[in-house]
Short mmCIF file of C-alpha atoms in Angstrom, two decimals:
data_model
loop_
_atom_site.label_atom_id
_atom_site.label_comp_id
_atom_site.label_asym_id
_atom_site.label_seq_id
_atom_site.Cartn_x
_atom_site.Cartn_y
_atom_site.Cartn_z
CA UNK A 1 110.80 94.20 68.11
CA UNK A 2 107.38 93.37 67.03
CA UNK A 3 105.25 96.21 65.30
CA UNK A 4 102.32 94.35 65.39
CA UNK A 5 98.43 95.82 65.71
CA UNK A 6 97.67 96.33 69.09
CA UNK A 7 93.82 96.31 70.04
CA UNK A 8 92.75 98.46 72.65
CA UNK A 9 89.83 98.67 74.43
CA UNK A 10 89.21 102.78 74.05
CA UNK A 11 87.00 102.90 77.05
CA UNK A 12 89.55 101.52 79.30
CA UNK A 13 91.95 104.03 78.33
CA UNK A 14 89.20 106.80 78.31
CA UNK A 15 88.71 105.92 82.37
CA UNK A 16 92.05 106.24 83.38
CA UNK A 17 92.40 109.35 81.57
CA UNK A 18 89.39 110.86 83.63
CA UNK A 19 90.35 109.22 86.71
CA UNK A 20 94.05 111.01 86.74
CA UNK A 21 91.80 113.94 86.18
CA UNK A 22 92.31 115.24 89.60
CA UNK A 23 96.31 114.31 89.37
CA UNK A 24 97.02 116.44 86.12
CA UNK A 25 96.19 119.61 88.59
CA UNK A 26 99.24 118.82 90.79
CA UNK A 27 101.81 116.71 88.06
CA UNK A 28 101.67 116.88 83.70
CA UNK A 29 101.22 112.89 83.79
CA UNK A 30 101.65 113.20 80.00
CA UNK A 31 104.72 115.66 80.02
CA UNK A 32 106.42 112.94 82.20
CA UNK A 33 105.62 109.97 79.24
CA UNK A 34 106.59 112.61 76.60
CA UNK A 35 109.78 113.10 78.96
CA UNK A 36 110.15 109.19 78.98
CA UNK A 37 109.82 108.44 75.46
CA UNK A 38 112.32 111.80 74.31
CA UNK A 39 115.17 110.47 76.69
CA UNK A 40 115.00 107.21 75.16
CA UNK A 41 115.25 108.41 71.38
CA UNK A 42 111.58 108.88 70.75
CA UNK A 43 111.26 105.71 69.14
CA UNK A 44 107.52 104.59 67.63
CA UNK A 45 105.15 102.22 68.43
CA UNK A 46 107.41 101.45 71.73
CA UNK A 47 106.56 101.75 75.91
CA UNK A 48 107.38 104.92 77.59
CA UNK A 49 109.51 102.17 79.74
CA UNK A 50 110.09 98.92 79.30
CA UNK A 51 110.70 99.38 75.40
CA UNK A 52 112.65 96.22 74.86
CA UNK A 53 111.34 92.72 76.23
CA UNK A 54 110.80 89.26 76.09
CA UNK A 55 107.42 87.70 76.18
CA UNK A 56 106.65 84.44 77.94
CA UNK A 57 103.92 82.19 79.05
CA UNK A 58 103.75 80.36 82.61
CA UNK A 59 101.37 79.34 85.77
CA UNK A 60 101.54 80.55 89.30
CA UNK A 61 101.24 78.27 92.55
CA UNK A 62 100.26 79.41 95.40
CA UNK A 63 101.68 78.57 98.48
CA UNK A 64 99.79 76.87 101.28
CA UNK A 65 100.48 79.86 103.70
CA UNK A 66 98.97 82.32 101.25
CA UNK A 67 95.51 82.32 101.81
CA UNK A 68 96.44 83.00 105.43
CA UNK A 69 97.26 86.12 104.26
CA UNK A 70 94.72 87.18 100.95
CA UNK A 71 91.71 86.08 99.70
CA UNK A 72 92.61 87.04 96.58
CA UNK A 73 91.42 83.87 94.09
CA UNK A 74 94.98 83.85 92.50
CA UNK A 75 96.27 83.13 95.78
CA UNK A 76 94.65 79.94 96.29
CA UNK A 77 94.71 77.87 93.48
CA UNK A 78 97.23 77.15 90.10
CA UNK A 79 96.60 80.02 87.51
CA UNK A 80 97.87 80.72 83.81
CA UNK A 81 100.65 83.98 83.39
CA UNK A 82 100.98 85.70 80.84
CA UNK A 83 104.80 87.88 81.61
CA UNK A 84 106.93 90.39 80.44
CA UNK A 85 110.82 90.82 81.27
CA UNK A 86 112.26 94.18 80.02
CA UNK A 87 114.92 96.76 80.06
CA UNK A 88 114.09 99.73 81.76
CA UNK A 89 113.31 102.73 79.34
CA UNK A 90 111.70 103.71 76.05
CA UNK A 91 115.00 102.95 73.92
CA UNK A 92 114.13 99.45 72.02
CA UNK A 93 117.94 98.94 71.28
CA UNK A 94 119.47 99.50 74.54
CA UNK A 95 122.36 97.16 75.59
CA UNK A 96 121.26 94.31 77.93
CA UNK A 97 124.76 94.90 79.09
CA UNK A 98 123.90 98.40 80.77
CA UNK A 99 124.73 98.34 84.74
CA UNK A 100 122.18 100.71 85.92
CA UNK A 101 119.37 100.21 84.33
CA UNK A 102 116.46 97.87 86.02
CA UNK A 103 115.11 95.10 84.73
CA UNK A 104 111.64 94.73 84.87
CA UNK A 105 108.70 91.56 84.98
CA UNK A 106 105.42 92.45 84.68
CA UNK A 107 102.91 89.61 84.75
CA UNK A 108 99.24 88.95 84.59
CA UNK A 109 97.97 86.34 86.53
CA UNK A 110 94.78 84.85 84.49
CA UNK A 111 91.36 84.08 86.61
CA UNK A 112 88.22 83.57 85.65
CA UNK A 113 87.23 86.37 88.38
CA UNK A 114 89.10 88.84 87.23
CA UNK A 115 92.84 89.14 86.64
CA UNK A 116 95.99 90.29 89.21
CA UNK A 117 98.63 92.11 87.56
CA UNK A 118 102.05 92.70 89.25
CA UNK A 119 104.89 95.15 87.51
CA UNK A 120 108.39 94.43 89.46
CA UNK A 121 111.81 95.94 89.24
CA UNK A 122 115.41 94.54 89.94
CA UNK A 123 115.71 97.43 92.70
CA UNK A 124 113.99 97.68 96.28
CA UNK A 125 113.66 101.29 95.45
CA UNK A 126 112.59 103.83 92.77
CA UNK A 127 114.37 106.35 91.71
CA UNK A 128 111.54 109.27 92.23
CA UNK A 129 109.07 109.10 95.47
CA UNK A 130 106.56 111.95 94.02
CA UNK A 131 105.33 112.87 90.41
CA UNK A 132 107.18 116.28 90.12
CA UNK A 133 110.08 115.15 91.41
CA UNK A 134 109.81 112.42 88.52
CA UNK A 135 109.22 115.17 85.95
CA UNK A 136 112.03 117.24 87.27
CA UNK A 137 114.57 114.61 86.95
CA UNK A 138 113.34 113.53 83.79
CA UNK A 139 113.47 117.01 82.45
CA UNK A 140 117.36 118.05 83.86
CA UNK A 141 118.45 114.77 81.56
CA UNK A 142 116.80 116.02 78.81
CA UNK A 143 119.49 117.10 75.91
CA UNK A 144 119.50 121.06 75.44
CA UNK A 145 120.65 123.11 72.12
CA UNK A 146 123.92 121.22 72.22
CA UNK A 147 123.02 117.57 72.09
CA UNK A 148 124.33 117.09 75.88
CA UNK A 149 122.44 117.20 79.22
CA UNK A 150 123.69 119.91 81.74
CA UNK A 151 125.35 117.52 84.26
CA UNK A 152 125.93 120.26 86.69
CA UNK A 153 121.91 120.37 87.13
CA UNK A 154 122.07 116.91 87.59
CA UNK A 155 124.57 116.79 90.11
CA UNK A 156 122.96 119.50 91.93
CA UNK A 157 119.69 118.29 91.52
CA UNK A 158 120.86 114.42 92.99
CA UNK A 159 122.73 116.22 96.27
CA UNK A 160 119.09 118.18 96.55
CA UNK A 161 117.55 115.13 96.76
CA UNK A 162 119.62 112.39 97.70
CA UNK A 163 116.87 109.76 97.85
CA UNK A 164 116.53 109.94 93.83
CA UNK A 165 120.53 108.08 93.73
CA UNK A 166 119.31 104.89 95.60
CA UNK A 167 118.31 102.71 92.76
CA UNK A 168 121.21 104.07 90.41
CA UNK A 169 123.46 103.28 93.52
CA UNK A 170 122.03 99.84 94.26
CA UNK A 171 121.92 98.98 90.66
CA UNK A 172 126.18 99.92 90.39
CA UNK A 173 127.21 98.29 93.44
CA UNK A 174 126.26 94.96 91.67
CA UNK A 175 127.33 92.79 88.37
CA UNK A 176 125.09 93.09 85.58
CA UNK A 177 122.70 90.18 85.15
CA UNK A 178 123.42 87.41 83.23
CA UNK A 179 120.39 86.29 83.03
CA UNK A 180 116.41 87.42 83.45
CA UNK A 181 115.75 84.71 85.45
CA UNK A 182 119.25 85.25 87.85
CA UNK A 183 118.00 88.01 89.53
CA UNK A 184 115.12 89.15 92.10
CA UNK A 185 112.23 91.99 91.23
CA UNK A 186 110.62 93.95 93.96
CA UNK A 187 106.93 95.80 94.04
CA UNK A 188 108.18 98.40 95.24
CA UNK A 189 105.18 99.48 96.74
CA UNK A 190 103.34 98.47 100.02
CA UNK A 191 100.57 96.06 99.21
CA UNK A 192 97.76 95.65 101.46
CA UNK A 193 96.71 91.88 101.79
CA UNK A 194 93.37 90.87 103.73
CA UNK A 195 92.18 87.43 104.24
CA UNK A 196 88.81 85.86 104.39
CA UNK A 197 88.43 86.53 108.27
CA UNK A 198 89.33 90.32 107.26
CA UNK A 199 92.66 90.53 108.74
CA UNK A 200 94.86 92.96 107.08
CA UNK A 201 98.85 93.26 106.58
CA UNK A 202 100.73 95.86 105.05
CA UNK A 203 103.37 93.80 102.89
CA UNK A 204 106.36 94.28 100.27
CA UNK A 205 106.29 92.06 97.11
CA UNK A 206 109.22 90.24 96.23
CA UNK A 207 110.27 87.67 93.66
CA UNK A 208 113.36 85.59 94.33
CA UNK A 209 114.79 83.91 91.42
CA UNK A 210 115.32 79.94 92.11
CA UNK A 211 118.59 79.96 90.14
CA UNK A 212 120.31 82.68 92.33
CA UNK A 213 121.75 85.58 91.80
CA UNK A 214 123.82 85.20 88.78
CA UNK A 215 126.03 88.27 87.95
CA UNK A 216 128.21 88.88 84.71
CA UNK A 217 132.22 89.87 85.51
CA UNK A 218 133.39 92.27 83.41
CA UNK A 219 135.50 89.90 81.17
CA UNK A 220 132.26 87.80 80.69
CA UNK A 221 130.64 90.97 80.02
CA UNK A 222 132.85 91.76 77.10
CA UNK A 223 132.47 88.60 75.44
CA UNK A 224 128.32 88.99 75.65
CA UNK A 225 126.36 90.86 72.50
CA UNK A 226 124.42 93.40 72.71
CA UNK A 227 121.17 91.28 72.93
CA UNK A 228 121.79 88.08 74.52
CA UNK A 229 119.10 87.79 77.36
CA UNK A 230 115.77 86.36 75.00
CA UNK A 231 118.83 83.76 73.36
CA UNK A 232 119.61 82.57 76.87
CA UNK A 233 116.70 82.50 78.33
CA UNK A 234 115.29 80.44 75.17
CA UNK A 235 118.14 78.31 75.84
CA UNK A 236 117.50 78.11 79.58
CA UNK A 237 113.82 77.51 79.41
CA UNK A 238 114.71 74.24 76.98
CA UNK A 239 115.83 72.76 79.91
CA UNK A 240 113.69 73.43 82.60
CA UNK A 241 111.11 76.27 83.80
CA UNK A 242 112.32 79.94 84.94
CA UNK A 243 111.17 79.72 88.51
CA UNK A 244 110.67 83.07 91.13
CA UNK A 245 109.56 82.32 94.51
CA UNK A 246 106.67 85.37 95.92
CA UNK A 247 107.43 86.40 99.13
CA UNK A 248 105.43 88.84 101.18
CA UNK A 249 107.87 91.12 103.15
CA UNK A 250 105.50 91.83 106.39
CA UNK A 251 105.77 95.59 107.46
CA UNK A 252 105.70 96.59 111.42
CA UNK A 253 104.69 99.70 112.44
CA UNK A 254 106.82 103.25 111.31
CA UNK A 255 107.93 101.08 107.99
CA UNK A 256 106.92 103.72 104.97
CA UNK A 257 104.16 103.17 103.08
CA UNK A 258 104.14 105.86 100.37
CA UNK A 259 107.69 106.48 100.02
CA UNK A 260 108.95 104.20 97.08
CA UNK A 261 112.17 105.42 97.26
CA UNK A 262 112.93 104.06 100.91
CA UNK A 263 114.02 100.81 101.92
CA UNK A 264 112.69 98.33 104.23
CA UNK A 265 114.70 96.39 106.24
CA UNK A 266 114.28 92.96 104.34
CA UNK A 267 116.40 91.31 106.84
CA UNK A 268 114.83 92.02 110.30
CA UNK A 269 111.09 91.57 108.65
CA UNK A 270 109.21 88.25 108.46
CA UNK A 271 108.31 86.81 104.76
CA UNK A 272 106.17 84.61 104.01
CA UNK A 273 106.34 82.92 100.70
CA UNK A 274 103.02 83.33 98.59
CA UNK A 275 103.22 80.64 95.97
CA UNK A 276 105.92 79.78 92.82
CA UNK A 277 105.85 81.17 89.36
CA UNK A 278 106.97 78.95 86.38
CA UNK A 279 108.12 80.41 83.56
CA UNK A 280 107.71 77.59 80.48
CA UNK A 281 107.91 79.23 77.38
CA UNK A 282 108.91 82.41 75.09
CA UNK A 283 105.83 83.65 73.64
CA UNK A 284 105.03 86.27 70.75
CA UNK A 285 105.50 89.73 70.93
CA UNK A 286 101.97 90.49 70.07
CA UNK A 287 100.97 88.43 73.18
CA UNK A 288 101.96 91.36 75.96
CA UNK A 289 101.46 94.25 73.03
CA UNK A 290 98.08 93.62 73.39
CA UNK A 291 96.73 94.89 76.20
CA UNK A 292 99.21 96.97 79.13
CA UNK A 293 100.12 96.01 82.43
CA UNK A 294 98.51 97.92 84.66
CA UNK A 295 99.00 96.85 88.35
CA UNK A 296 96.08 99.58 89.65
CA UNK A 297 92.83 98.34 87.81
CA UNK A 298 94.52 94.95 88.13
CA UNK A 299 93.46 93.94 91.82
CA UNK A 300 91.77 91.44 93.16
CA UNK A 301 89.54 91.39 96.00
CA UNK A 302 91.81 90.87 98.75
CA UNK A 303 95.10 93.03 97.08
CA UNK A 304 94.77 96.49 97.48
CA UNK A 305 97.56 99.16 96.60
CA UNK A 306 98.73 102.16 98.89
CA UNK A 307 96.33 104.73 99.33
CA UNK A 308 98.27 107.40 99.60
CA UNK A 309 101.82 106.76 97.05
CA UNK A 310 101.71 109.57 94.56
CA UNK A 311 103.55 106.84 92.33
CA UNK A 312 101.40 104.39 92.50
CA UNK A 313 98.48 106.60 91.88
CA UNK A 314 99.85 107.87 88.05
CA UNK A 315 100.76 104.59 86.59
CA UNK A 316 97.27 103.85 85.20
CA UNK A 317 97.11 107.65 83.49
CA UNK A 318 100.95 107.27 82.42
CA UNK A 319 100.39 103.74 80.84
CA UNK A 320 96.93 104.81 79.28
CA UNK A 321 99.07 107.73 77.89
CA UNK A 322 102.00 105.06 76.97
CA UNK A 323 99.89 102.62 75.13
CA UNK A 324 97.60 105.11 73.12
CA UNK A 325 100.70 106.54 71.45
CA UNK A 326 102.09 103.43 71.14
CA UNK A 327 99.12 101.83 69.47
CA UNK A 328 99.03 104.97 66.42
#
């Protein structure tokens, strides 16, 4: 884990501190990092989530079907990437064994009008749909006096609100990855995608892994170490390029658009593939320490977020918050 200087451009974070202005009356953005960082050890000079990753370096394609849908410049001709895959949380030496935790890719597709940044999950779903209800479940984990979390809160708090179990539930009722690149990411939220005759479709993002889905057993599981994913994919990218197909999952009408805790139905919805990434190559850590991924300030002309998702709406404030501690 690299401890490297990271250089940050103050009035960046100094905006989307004063734009979550308006949040911080209804939600403590920065109790919920503070609540992120303490469950995962309260490690320095780490993410709130995402603490341990793998840097890498690639190009996106898009797809001739995708300017049908955006305008967005990344979606119509061969850009650089600059990626991230992680474990979820703020602990830097968590297993890459553990079953429910996601794995995350964030990516920044490089333009010379600006740049598109994406931040995608190995779940459909979240495991909070509001702020608060983020807090509260971060705070119920928290250890009290005794070292231990009090799992009777937690148990009544997850048959209060049963929509907070999905991701844990999806997450267990598969193998653990045995790879980064063997497994899809989602957006999670609904994207809003508007082409150059200003037609608009609410869409789902979706990456789906070229190699397939490829799950550990639980015998190969035991014979894994605790950090084998940057070895393999090393080894796999010495071969040939990591490569994720974007799909746009097309909404229809009554499909949720600020809940990112429900799922669509993937199956009975049309996709339409956007364009290819490539992963090529492993790349310093100081590469994605530099700067955050931040999928809200990150749109193009042509991508818009929800409007209205109380998640979506914190991440800059949270990851402002995230990267300024991380950075001193």
């Amino acid at each position: 884990m690299t401890t490297a200087p990271i250089f940050l451009a103050s009035a960046v974070i100094i905006t989307c501190l004063v734009a979550s202005s308006a949040l911080a009356q209804d939600v403590d953005v920065q109790a919920i990092v503070d609540g992120q960082f303490a469950l995962g050890g309260n490690h320095p000079m780490v993410r709130a989530s995402g603490a341990k990753g793998t840097c890498v370096k690639g190009s996106f394609t898009p797809s001739a079907e995708a300017a049908g849908l955006s305008k967005a410049p990344h979606l119509a001709r061969t850009v650089p990437v600059t990626a991230r895959f992680s474990m979820g949380g703020s602990n830097p030496t968590i297993s890459d064994k553990t079953k429910a935790v996601t794995r995350g890719f964030s990516m920044r597709l490089e333009d010379t009008e600006g740049d598109l940044v994406f931040v995608f999950i190995s779940a459909p779903v979240f495991g909070a749909k509001s702020p608060e209800q983020l807090l509260n479940g971060i705070q119920l984990r928290l250890p009290g006096p005794d070292g231990k979390a009090d799992t009777d809160k937690i148990k009544a708090f997850a048959e209060a609100n049963p929509e907070t179990t999905r991701q844990s539930a999806w997450l267990n009722a598969r193998p653990v990855p045995a790879s980064f690149a063997g497994v899809d990411y989602w957006g999670v939220h609904a994207y809003t995608l508007t082409n150059a005759a200003g037609e608009v479709r609410v869409a789902k993002l979706k990456f789906i892994a070229a190699a397939g889905q490829l799950g550990l057993t639980e015998e190969e599981l035991k014979s894994k170490e605790t950090s084998f994913y940057a070895d393999e994919l090393m080894g796999r990218l010495a071969k040939a390029p990591a490569s994720f197909d974007l799909v746009a999952i097309l909404g229809e009408p009554g499909d949720p658009v600020n809940d990112v805790t429900a799922m669509w139905p993937e199956e009975s919805r049309k996709q339409v593939k956007l364009g290819t990434l490539a992963i090529v190559s492993m790349a310093p850590d100081a590469t994605c320490d530099a700067n955050t991924f931040d999928p809200v300030v990150n749109l193009p002309d042509g991508i818009t977020g929800p409007a209205n998702d109380p998640m979506f709406e914190i991440r800059s404030p949270a990851y402002a918050i995230s990267l300024s501690r991380r950075a001193n």
